[in-house]
Tab-separated table of C-alpha atoms in Angstrom:
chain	number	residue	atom	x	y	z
A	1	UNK	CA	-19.083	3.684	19.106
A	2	UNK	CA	-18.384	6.807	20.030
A	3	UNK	CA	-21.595	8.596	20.097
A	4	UNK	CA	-22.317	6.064	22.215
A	5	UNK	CA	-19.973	7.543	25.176
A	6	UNK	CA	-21.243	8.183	28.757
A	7	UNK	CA	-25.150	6.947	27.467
A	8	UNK	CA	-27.267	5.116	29.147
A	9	UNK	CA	-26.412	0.788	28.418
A	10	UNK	CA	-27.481	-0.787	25.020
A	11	UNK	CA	-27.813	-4.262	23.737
A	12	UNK	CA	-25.231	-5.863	21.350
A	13	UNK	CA	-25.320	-8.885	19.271
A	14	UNK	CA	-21.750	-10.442	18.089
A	15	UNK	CA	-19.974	-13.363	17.410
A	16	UNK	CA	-17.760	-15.229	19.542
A	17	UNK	CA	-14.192	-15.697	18.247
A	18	UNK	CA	-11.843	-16.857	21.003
A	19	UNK	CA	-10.107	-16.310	24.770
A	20	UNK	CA	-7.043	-14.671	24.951
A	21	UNK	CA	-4.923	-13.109	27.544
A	22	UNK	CA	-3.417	-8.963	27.858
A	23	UNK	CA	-0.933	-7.518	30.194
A	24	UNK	CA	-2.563	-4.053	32.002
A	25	UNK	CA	-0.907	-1.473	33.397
A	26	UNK	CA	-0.002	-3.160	36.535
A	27	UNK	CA	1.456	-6.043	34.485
A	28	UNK	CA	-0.987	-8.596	35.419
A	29	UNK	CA	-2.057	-10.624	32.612
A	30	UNK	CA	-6.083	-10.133	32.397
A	31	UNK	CA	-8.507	-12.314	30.418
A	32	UNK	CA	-10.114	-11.009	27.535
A	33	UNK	CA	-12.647	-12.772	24.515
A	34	UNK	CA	-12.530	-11.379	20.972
A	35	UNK	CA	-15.856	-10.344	19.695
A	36	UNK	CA	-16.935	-9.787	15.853
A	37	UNK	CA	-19.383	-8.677	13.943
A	38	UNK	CA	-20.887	-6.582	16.676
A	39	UNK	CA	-24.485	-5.159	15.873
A	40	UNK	CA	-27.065	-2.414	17.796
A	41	UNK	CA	-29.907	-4.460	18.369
A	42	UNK	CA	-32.915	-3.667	20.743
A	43	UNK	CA	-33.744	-6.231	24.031
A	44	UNK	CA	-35.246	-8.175	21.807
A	45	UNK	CA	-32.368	-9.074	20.297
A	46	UNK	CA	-33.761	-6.889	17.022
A	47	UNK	CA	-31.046	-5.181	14.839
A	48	UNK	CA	-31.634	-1.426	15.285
A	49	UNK	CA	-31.051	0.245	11.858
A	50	UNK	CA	-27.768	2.165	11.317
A	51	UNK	CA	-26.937	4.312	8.267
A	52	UNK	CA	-23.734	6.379	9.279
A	53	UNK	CA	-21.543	7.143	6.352
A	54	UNK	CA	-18.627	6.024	8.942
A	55	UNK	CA	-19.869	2.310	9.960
A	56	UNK	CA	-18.478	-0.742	9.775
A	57	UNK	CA	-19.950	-2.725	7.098
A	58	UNK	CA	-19.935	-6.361	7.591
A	59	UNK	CA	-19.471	-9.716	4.913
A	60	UNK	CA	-23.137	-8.918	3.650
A	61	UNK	CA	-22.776	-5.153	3.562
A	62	UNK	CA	-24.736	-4.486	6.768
A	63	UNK	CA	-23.607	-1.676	9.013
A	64	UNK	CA	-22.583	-2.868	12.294
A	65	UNK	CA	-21.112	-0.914	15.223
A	66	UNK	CA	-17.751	-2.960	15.122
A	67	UNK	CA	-15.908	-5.504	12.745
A	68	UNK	CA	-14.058	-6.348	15.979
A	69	UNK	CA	-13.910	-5.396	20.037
A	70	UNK	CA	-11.907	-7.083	23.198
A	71	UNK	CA	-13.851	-7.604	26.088
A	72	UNK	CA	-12.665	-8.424	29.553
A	73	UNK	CA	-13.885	-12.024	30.390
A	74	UNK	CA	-16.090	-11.271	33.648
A	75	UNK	CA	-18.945	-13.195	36.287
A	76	UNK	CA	-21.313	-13.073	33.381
A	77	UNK	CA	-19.371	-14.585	30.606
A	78	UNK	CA	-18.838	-17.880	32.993
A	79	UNK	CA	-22.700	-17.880	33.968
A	80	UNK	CA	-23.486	-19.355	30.779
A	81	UNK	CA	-24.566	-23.118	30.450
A	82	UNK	CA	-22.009	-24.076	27.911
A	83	UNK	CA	-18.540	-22.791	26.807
A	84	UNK	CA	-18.501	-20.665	23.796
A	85	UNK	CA	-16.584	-21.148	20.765
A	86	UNK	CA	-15.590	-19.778	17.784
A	87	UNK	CA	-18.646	-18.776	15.358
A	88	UNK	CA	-20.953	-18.739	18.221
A	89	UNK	CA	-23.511	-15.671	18.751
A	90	UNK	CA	-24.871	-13.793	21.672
A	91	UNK	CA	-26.653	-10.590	22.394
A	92	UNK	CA	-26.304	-8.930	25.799
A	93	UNK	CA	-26.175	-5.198	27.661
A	94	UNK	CA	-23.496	-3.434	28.053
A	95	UNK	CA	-21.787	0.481	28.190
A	96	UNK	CA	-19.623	2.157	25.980
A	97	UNK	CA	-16.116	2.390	27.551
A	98	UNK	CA	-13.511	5.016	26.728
A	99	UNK	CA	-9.540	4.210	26.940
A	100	UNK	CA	-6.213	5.533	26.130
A	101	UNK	CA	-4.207	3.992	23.149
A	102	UNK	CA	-1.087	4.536	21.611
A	103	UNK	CA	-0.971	1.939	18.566
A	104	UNK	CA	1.868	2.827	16.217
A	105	UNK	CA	-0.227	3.716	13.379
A	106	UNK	CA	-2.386	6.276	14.805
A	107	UNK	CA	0.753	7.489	16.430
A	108	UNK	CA	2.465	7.656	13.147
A	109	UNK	CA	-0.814	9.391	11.142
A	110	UNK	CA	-0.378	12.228	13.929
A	111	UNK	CA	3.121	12.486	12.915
A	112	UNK	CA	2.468	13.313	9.448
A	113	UNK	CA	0.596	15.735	9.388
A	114	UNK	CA	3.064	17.539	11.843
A	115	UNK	CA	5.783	16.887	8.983
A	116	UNK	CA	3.802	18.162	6.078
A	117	UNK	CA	3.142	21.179	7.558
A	118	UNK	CA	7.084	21.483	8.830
A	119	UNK	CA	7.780	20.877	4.984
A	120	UNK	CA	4.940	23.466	3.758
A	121	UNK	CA	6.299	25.759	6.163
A	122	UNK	CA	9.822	25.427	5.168
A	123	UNK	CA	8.656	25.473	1.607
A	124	UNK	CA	7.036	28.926	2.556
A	125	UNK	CA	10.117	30.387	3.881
A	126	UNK	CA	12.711	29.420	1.506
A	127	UNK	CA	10.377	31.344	-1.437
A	128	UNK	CA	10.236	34.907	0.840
A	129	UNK	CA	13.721	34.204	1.357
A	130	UNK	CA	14.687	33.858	-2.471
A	131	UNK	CA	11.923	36.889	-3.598
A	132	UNK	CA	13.266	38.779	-0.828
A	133	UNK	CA	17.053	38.133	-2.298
A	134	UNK	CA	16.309	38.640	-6.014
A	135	UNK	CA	13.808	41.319	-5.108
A	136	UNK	CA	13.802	44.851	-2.691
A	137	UNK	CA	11.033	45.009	-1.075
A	138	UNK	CA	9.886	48.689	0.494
A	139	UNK	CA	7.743	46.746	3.229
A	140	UNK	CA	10.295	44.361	4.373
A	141	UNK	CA	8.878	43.640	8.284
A	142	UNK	CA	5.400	43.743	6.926
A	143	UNK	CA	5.892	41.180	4.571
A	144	UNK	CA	8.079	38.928	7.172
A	145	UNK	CA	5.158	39.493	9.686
A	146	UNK	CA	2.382	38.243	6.248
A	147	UNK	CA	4.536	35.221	6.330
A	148	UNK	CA	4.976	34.402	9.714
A	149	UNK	CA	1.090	34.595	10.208
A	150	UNK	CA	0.722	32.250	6.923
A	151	UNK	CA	3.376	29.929	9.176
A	152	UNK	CA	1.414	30.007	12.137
A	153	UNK	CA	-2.222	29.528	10.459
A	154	UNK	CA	-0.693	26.164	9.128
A	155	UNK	CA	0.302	25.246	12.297
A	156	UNK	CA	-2.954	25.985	13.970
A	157	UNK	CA	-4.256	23.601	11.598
A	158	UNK	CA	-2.240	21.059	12.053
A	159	UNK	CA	-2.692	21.010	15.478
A	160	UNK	CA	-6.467	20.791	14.715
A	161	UNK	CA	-6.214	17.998	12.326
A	162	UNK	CA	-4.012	16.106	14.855
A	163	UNK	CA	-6.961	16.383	17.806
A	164	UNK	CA	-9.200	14.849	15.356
A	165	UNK	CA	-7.431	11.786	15.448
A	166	UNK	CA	-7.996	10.955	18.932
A	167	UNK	CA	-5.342	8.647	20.824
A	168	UNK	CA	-8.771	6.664	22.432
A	169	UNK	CA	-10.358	4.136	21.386
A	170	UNK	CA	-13.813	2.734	22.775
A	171	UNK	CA	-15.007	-0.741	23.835
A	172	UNK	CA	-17.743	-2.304	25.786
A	173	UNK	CA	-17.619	-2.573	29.882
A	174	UNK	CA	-20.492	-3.755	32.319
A	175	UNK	CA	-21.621	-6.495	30.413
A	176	UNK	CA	-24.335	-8.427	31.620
A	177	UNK	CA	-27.777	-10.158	30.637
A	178	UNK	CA	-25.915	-12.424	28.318
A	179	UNK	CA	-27.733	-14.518	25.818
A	180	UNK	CA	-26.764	-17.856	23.035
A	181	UNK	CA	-28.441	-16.787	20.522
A	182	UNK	CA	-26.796	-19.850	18.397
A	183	UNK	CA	-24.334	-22.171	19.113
A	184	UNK	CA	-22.614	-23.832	16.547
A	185	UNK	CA	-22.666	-27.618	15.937
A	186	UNK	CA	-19.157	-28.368	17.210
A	187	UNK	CA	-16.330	-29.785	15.253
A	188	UNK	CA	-15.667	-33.537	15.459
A	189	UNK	CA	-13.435	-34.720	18.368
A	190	UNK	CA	-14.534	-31.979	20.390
A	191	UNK	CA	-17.223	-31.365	23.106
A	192	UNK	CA	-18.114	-28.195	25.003
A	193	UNK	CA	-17.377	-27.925	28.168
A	194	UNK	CA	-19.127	-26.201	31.326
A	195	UNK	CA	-17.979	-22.891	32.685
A	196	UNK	CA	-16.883	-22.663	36.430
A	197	UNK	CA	-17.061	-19.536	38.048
A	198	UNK	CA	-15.912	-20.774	41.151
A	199	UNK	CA	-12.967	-22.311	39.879
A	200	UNK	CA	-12.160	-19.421	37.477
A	201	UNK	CA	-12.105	-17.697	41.286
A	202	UNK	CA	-10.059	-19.593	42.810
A	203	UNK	CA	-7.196	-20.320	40.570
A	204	UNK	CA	-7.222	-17.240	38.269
A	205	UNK	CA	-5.388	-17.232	35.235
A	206	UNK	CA	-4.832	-20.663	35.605
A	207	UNK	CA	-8.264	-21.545	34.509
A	208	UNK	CA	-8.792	-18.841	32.078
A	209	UNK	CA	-5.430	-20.214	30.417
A	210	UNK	CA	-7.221	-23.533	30.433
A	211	UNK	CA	-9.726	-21.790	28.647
A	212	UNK	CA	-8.292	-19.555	26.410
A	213	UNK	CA	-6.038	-22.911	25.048
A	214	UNK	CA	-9.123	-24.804	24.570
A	215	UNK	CA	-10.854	-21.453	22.378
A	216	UNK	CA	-7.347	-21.960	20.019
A	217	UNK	CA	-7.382	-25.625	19.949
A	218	UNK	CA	-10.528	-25.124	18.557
A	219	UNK	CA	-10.370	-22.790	15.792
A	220	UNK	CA	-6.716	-24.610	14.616
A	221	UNK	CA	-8.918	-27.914	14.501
């Protein structure tokens, strides 16, 4: 998603999974839906064609922007007619949104590569240091300065390997012009209920609680 940073809005198609809750920055807990399966389509709701040798590939080998994205549950979401629930699928506009991570596993991928080249380094070293023992050397300083640089240039590309594993990830913000594609026939002993902005405004994460329960009731039926 990327390359589509800071670009004008696109249309997405995905499938509805469930409501959920995270805490932000501030500690409050915000509302958020779970998205899969998330396609470039056109405002027609008509897949545009993706080739990249870096998609996602979904159950039927298709290349899709996403396998999976968290969106914050906003106005538009509650607009709809009818609740949405697992399996469902939409298609609406929305921009590419760029934020700060720091998930263990990226963290710890950054971290080795800073330890292989510590150990390649140190590997580096402790041969000059046993050819300069077993060996005289007339150019002593010139050769400590050759290895030094040979340190350094591994360095430098750690470092560079490191940036290219950026500590963002992207997601989708301003979403809007929402549209049921398909709605599921619903599982026995359960009906679909009707979104309430208003209420969702006036007690908060009560409601979206209410909500997000119902979404897991659902799939555990």
């Amino acid at each position: 998603m990327a390359e589509y940073f800071g670009k004008p809005a696109q249309f997405y198609h995905a499938t509805f999974d469930h409501i959920t809750h995270k805490i932000n920055r501030q500690h409050q807990k915000i509302p958020v839906i779970l998205l899969t399966d998330v396609y470039l389509v056109d405002s027609q709701d008509k897949k545009n064609r993706l080739a990249n040798k870096n998609d996602f590939i979904d159950a039927k080998g298709k290349h899709i922007i996403a396998d999976h994205l968290w969106v914050k549950l906003t106005k538009p979401w509650l607009e709809l007619p009818q609740e949405l629930l697992q399996g469902d699928e939409i298609y609406f506009q929305a921009n590419v949104e760029q934020y700060k991570i720091t998930r263990a596993d990226t963290i710890m991928k950054r971290n080795q590569i800073w330890d292989a080249m510590i150990k390649k380094n140190k590997r580096i070293e402790t041969s000059w240091n046993y050819y300069t023992k077993h060996h005289y050397r007339k150019n002593f300083m010139t050769s400590l300065r050759k290895m030094r640089a040979k340190q350094q240039e591994n360095i430098t590309e750690a470092k560079k390997l490191q940036m290219q594993i950026k500590l963002v990830d992207y997601s989708l913000n301003h979403i809007c012009k929402i549209h049921v594609v398909l709605l599921r026939k619903v599982k026995k002993n359960f009906q679909r209920e009707t979104y309430n902005y208003v209420r969702f405004k006036n007690q908060g994460y009560k409601y979206s609680a209410w909500l997000a329960a119902r979404t897991m009731d659902y799939i555990e039926k």
